PDB file of C-alpha atoms in Angstrom:
ATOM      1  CA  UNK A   1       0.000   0.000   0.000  1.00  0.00           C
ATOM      2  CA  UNK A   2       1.131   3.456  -0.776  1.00  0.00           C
ATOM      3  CA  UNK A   3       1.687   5.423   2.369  1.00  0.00           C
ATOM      4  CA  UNK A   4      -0.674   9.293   2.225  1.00  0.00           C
ATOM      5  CA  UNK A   5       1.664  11.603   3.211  1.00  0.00           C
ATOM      6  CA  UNK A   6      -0.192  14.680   4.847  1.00  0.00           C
ATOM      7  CA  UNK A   7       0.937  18.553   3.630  1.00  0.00           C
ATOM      8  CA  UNK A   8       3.524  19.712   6.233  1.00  0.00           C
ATOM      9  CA  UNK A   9       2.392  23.142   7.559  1.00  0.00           C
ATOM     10  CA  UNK A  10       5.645  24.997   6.695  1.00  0.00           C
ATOM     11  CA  UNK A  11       5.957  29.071   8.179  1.00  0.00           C
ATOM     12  CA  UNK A  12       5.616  30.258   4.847  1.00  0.00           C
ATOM     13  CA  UNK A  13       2.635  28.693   4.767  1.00  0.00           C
ATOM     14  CA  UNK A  14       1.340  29.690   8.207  1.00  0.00           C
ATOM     15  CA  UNK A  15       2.772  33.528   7.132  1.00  0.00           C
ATOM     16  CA  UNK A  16       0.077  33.320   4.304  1.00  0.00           C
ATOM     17  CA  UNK A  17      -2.803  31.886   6.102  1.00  0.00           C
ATOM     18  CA  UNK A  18      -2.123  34.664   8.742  1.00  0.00           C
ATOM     19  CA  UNK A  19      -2.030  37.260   5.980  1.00  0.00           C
ATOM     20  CA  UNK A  20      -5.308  35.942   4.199  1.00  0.00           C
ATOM     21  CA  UNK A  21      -6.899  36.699   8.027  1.00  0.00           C
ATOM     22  CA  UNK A  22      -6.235  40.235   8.461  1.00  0.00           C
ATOM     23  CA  UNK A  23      -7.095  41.491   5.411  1.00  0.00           C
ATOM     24  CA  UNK A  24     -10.543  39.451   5.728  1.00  0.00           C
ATOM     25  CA  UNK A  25     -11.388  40.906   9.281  1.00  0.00           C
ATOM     26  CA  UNK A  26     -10.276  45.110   7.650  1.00  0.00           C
ATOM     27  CA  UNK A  27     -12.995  44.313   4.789  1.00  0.00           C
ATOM     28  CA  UNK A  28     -15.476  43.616   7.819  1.00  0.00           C
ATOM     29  CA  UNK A  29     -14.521  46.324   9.872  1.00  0.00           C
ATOM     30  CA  UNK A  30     -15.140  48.461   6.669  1.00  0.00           C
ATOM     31  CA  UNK A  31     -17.989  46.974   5.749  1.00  0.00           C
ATOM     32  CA  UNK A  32     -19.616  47.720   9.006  1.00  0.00           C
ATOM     33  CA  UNK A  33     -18.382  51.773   9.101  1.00  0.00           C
ATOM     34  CA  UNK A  34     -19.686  52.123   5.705  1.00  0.00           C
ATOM     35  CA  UNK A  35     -23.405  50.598   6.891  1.00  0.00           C
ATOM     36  CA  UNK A  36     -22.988  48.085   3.876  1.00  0.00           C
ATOM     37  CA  UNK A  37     -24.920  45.910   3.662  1.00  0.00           C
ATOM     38  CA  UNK A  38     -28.614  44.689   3.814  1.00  0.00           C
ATOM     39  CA  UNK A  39     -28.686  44.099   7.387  1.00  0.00           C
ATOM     40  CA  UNK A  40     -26.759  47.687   8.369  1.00  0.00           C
ATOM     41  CA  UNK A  41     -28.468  49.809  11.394  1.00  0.00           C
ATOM     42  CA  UNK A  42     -30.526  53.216   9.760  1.00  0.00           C
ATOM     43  CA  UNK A  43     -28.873  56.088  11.737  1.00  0.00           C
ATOM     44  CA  UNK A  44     -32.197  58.637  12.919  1.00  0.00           C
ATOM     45  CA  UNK A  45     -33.032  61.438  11.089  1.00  0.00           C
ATOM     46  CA  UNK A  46     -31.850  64.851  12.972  1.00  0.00           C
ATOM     47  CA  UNK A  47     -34.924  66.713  12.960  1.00  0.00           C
ATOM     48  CA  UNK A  48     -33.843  71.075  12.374  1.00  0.00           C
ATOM     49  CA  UNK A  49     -36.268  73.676  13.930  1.00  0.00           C
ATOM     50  CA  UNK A  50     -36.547  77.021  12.817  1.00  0.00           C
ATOM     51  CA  UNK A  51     -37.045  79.835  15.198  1.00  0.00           C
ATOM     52  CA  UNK A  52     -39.199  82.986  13.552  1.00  0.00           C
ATOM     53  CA  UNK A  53     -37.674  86.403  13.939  1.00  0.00           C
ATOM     54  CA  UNK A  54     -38.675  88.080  16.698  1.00  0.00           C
ATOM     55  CA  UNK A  55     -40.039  91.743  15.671  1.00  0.00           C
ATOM     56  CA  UNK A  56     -39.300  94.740  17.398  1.00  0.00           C
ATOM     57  CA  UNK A  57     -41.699  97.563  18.104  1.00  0.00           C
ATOM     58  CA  UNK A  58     -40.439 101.141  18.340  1.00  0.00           C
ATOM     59  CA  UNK A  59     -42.841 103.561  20.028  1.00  0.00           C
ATOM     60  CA  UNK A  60     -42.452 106.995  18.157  1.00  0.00           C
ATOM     61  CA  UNK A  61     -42.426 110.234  19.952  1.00  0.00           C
ATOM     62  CA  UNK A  62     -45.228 112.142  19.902  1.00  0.00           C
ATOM     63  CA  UNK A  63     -44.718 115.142  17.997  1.00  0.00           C
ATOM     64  CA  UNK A  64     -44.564 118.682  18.590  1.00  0.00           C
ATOM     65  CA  UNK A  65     -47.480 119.099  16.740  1.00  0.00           C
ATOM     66  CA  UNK A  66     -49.757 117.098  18.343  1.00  0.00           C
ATOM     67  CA  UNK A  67     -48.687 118.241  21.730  1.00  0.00           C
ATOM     68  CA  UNK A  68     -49.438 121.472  20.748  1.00  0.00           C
ATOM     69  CA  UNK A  69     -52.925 120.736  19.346  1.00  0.00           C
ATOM     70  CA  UNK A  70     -53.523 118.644  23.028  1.00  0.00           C
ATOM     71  CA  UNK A  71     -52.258 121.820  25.694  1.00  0.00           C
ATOM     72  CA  UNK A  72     -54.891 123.706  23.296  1.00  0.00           C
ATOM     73  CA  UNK A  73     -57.811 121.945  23.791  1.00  0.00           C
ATOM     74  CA  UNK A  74     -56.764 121.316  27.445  1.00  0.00           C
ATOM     75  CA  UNK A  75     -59.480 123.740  30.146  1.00  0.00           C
ATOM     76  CA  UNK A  76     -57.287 126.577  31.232  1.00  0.00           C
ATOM     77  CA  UNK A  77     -58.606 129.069  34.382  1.00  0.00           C
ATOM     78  CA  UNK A  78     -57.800 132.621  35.164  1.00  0.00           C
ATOM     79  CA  UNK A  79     -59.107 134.543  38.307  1.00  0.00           C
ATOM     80  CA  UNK A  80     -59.826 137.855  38.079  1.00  0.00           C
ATOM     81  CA  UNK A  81     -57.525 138.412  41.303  1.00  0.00           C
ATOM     82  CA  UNK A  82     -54.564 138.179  38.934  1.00  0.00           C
ATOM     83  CA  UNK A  83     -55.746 140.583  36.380  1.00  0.00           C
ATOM     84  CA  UNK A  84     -55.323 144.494  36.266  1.00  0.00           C
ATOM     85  CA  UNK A  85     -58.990 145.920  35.661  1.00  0.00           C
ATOM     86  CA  UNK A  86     -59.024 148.059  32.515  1.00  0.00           C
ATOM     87  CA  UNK A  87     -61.183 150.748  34.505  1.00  0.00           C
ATOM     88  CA  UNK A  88     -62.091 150.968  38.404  1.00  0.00           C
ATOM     89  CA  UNK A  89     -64.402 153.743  40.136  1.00  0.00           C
ATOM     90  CA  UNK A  90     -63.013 153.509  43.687  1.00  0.00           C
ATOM     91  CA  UNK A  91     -59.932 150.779  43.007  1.00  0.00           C
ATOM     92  CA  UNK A  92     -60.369 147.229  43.512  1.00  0.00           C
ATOM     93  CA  UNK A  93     -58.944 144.948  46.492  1.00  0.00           C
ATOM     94  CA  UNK A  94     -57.419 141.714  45.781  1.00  0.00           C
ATOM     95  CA  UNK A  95     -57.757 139.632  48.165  1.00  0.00           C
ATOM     96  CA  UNK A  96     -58.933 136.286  50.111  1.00  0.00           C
ATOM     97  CA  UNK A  97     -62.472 136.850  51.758  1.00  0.00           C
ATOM     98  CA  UNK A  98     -65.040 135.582  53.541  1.00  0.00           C
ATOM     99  CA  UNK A  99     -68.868 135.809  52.368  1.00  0.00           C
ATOM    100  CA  UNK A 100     -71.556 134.084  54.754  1.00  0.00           C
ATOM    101  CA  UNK A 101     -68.880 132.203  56.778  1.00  0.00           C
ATOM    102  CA  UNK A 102     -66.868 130.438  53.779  1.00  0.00           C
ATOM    103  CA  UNK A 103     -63.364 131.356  52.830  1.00  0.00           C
ATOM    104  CA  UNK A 104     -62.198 132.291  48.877  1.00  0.00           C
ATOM    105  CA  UNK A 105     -58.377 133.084  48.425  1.00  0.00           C
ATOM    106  CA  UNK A 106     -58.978 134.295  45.422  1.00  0.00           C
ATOM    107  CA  UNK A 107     -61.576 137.382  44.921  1.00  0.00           C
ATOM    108  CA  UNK A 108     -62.087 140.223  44.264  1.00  0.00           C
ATOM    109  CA  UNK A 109     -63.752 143.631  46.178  1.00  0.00           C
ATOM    110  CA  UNK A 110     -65.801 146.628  45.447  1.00  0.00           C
ATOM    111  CA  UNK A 111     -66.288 149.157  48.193  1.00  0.00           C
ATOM    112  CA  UNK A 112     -69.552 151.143  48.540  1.00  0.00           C
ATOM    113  CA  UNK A 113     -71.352 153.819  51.121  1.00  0.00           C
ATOM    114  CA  UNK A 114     -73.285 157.034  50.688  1.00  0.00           C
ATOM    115  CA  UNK A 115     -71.129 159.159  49.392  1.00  0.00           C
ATOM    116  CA  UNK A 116     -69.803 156.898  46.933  1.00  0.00           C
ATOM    117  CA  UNK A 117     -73.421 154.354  45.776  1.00  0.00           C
ATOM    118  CA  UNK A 118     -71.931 152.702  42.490  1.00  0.00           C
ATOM    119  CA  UNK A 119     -68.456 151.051  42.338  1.00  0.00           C
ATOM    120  CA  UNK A 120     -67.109 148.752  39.498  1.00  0.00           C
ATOM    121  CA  UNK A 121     -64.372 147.451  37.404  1.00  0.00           C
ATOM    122  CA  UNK A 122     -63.999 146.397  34.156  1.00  0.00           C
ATOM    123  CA  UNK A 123     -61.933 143.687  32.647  1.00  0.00           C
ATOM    124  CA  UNK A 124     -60.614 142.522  29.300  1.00  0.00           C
ATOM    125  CA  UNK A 125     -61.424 139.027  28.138  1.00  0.00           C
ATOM    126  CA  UNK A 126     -60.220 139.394  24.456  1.00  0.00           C
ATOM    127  CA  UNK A 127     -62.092 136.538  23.446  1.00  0.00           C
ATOM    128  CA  UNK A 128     -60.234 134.026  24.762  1.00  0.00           C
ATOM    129  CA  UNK A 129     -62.506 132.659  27.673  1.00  0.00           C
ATOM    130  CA  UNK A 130     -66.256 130.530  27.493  1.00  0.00           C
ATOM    131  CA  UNK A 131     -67.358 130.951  31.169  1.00  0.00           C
ATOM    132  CA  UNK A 132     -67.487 133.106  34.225  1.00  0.00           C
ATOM    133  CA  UNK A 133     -68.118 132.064  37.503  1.00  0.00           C
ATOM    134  CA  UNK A 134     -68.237 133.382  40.692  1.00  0.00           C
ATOM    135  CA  UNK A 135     -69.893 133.591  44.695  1.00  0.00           C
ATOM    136  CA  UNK A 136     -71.209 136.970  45.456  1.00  0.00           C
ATOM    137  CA  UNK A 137     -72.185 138.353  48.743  1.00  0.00           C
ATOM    138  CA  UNK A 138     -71.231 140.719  51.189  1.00  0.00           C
ATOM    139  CA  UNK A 139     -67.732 140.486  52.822  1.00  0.00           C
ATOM    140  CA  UNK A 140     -68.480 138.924  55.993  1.00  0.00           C
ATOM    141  CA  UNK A 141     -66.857 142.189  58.131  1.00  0.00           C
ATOM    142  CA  UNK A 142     -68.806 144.299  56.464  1.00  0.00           C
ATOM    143  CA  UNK A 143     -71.808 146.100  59.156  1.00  0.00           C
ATOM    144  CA  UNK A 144     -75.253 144.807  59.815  1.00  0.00           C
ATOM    145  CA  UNK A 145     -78.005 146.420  58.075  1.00  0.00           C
ATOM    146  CA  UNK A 146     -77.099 146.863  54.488  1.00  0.00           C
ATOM    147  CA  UNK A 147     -77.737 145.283  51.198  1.00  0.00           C
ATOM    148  CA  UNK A 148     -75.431 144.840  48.337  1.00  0.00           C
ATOM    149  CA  UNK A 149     -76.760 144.862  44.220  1.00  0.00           C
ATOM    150  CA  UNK A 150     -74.666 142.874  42.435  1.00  0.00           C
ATOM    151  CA  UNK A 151     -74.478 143.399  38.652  1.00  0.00           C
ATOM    152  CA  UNK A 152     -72.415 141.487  36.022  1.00  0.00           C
ATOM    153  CA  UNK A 153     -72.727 143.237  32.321  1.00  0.00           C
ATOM    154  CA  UNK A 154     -71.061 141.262  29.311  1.00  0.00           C
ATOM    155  CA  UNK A 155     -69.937 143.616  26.090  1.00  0.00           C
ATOM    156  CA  UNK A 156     -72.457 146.479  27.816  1.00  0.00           C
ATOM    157  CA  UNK A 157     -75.654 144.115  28.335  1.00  0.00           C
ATOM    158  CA  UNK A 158     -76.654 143.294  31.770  1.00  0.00           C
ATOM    159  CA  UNK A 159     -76.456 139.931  32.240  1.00  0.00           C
ATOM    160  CA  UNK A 160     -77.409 139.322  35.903  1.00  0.00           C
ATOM    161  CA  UNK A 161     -78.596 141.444  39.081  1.00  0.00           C
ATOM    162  CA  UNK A 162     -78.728 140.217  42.401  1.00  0.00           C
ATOM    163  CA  UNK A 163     -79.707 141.671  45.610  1.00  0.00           C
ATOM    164  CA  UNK A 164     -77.947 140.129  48.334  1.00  0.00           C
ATOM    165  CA  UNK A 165     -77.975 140.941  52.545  1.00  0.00           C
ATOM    166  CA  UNK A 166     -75.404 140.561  54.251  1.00  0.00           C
ATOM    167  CA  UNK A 167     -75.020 137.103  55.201  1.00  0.00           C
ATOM    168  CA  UNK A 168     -76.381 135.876  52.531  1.00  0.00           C
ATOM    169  CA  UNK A 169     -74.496 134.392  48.751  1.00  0.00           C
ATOM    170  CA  UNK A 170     -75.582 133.863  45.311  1.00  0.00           C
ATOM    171  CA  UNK A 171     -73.411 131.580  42.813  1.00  0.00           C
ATOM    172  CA  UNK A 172     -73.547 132.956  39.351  1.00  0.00           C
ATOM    173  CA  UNK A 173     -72.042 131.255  35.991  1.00  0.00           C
ATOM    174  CA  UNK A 174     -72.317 132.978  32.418  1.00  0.00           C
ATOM    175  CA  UNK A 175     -71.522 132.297  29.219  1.00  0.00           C
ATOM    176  CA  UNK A 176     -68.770 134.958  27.600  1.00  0.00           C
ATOM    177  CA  UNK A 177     -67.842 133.077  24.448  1.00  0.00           C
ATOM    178  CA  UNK A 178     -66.389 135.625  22.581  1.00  0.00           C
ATOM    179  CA  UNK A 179     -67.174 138.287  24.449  1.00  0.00           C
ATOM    180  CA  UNK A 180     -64.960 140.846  24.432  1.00  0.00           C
ATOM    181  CA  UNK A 181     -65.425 142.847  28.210  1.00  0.00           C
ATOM    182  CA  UNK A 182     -66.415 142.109  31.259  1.00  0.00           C
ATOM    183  CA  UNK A 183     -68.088 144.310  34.077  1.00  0.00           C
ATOM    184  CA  UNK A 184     -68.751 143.863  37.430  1.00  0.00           C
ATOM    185  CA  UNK A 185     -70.756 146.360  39.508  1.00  0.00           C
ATOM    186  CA  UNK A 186     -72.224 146.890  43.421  1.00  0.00           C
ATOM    187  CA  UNK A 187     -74.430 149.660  44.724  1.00  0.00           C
ATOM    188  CA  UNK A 188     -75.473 150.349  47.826  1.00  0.00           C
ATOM    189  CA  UNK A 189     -78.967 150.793  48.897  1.00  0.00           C
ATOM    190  CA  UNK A 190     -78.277 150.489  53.286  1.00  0.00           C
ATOM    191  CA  UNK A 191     -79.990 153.066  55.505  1.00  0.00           C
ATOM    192  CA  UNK A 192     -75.984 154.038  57.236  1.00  0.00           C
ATOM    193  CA  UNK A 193     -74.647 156.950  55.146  1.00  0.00           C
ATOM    194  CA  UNK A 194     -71.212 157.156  56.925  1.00  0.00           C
ATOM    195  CA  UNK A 195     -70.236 153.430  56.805  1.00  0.00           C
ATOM    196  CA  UNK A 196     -68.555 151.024  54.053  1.00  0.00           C
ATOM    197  CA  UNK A 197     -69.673 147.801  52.756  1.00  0.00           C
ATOM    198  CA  UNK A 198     -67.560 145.523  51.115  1.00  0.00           C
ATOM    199  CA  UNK A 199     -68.769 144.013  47.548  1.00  0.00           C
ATOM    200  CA  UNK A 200     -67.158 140.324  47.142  1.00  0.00           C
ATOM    201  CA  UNK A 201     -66.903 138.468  44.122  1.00  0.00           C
ATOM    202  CA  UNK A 202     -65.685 134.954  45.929  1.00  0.00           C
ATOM    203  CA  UNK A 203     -63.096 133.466  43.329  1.00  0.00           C
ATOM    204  CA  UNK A 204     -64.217 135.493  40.670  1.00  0.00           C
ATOM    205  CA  UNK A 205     -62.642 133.404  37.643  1.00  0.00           C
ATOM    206  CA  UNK A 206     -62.916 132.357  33.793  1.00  0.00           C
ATOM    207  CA  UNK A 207     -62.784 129.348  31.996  1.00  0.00           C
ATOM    208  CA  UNK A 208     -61.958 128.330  28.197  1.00  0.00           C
TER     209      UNK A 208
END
């Protein structure tokens, strides 16, 4: 019988079977980094959100116009206490007074007796004011006994008379759109021809 020799496993060939390995397990390894492959792993979608722009809103300034047109429309006040009276018969006192036990800082008063029946002053409104307004009455130091007439003429027509004792008040409010001058008058009519009495106009004052 013939004797079967087996292959003898020499180092070159061992070198060569070694060889044959390594580059079999890099084509895996590459294989698997490249996903090849039907069975590879799907790597997730990365999902990308927008964020809108954010707006800005810039308040403007109001301008001078407008804040011109809104200080003229705004109610404005002037007393009589701070005005010079175009004309006055026996001068006018501005003061604070009190008629029938309540105080006014800022009136005007017309002084009256005998000798002297009819006082008033005058003032200049220009056209600039819509209302009048105003508590009349004797000054509260005034004597006992008299009366007061209290008269209130508007571009020469009388508007109002009122006869008032003392310790007694009347409120009066007029219209003077676009009236041009304002008078105020008192006369006396009390029985004491030697003695004063005081004319008040409590906080005597116009409006637009």
């Amino acid at each position: 019988m013939n004797e079967i020799r087996k292959p003898r496993n020499t180092p070159a060939k061992r070198f060569h079977m070694a060889a044959v390995g390594l580059v079999a397990t890099a084509a895996l390894a590459t294989t698997a980094a490249c996903g090849g492959g039907g069975s590879g792993t799907t790597q997730p979608a990365r999902t990308i959100t927008k964020t809108p722009p954010t707006a800005t809103v810039t308040a403007s300034e109001p301008s001078a116009s407008s804040q011109s047109a809104t200080a003229s429309r705004a109610s404005q006040t002037q007393y009589l206490s701070d005005l010079d009276p175009l004309t006055s018969t026996q001068g006018v006192d501005a003061s604070a007074v009190e008629i029938n036990g309540e105080g006014f800082a800022r009136s005007v008063t017309l002084h009256v007796n005998a000798a002297g029946p009819v006082s008033s002053a005058e003032y200049n409104l220009g056209r600039h004011w819509d209302s009048f307004s105003v508590t009349a009455g004797m000054r509260d130091d005034s004597p006992t006994g008299g009366k007061l007439t209290f008269e209130v003429s508007v571009d020469g027509d009388l508007k109002t008379s009122e006869t008032i004792p003392l310790g007694k008040s009347q409120k009066i409010k007029l219209n003077v759109s676009n009236a041009l001058r304002l008078k105020l008058s008192v006369t006396y009519s009390g029985p004491d021809a030697g003695t004063d009495y005081y004319g008040s106009w409590g906080n005597a004052r116009l409006k637009s």
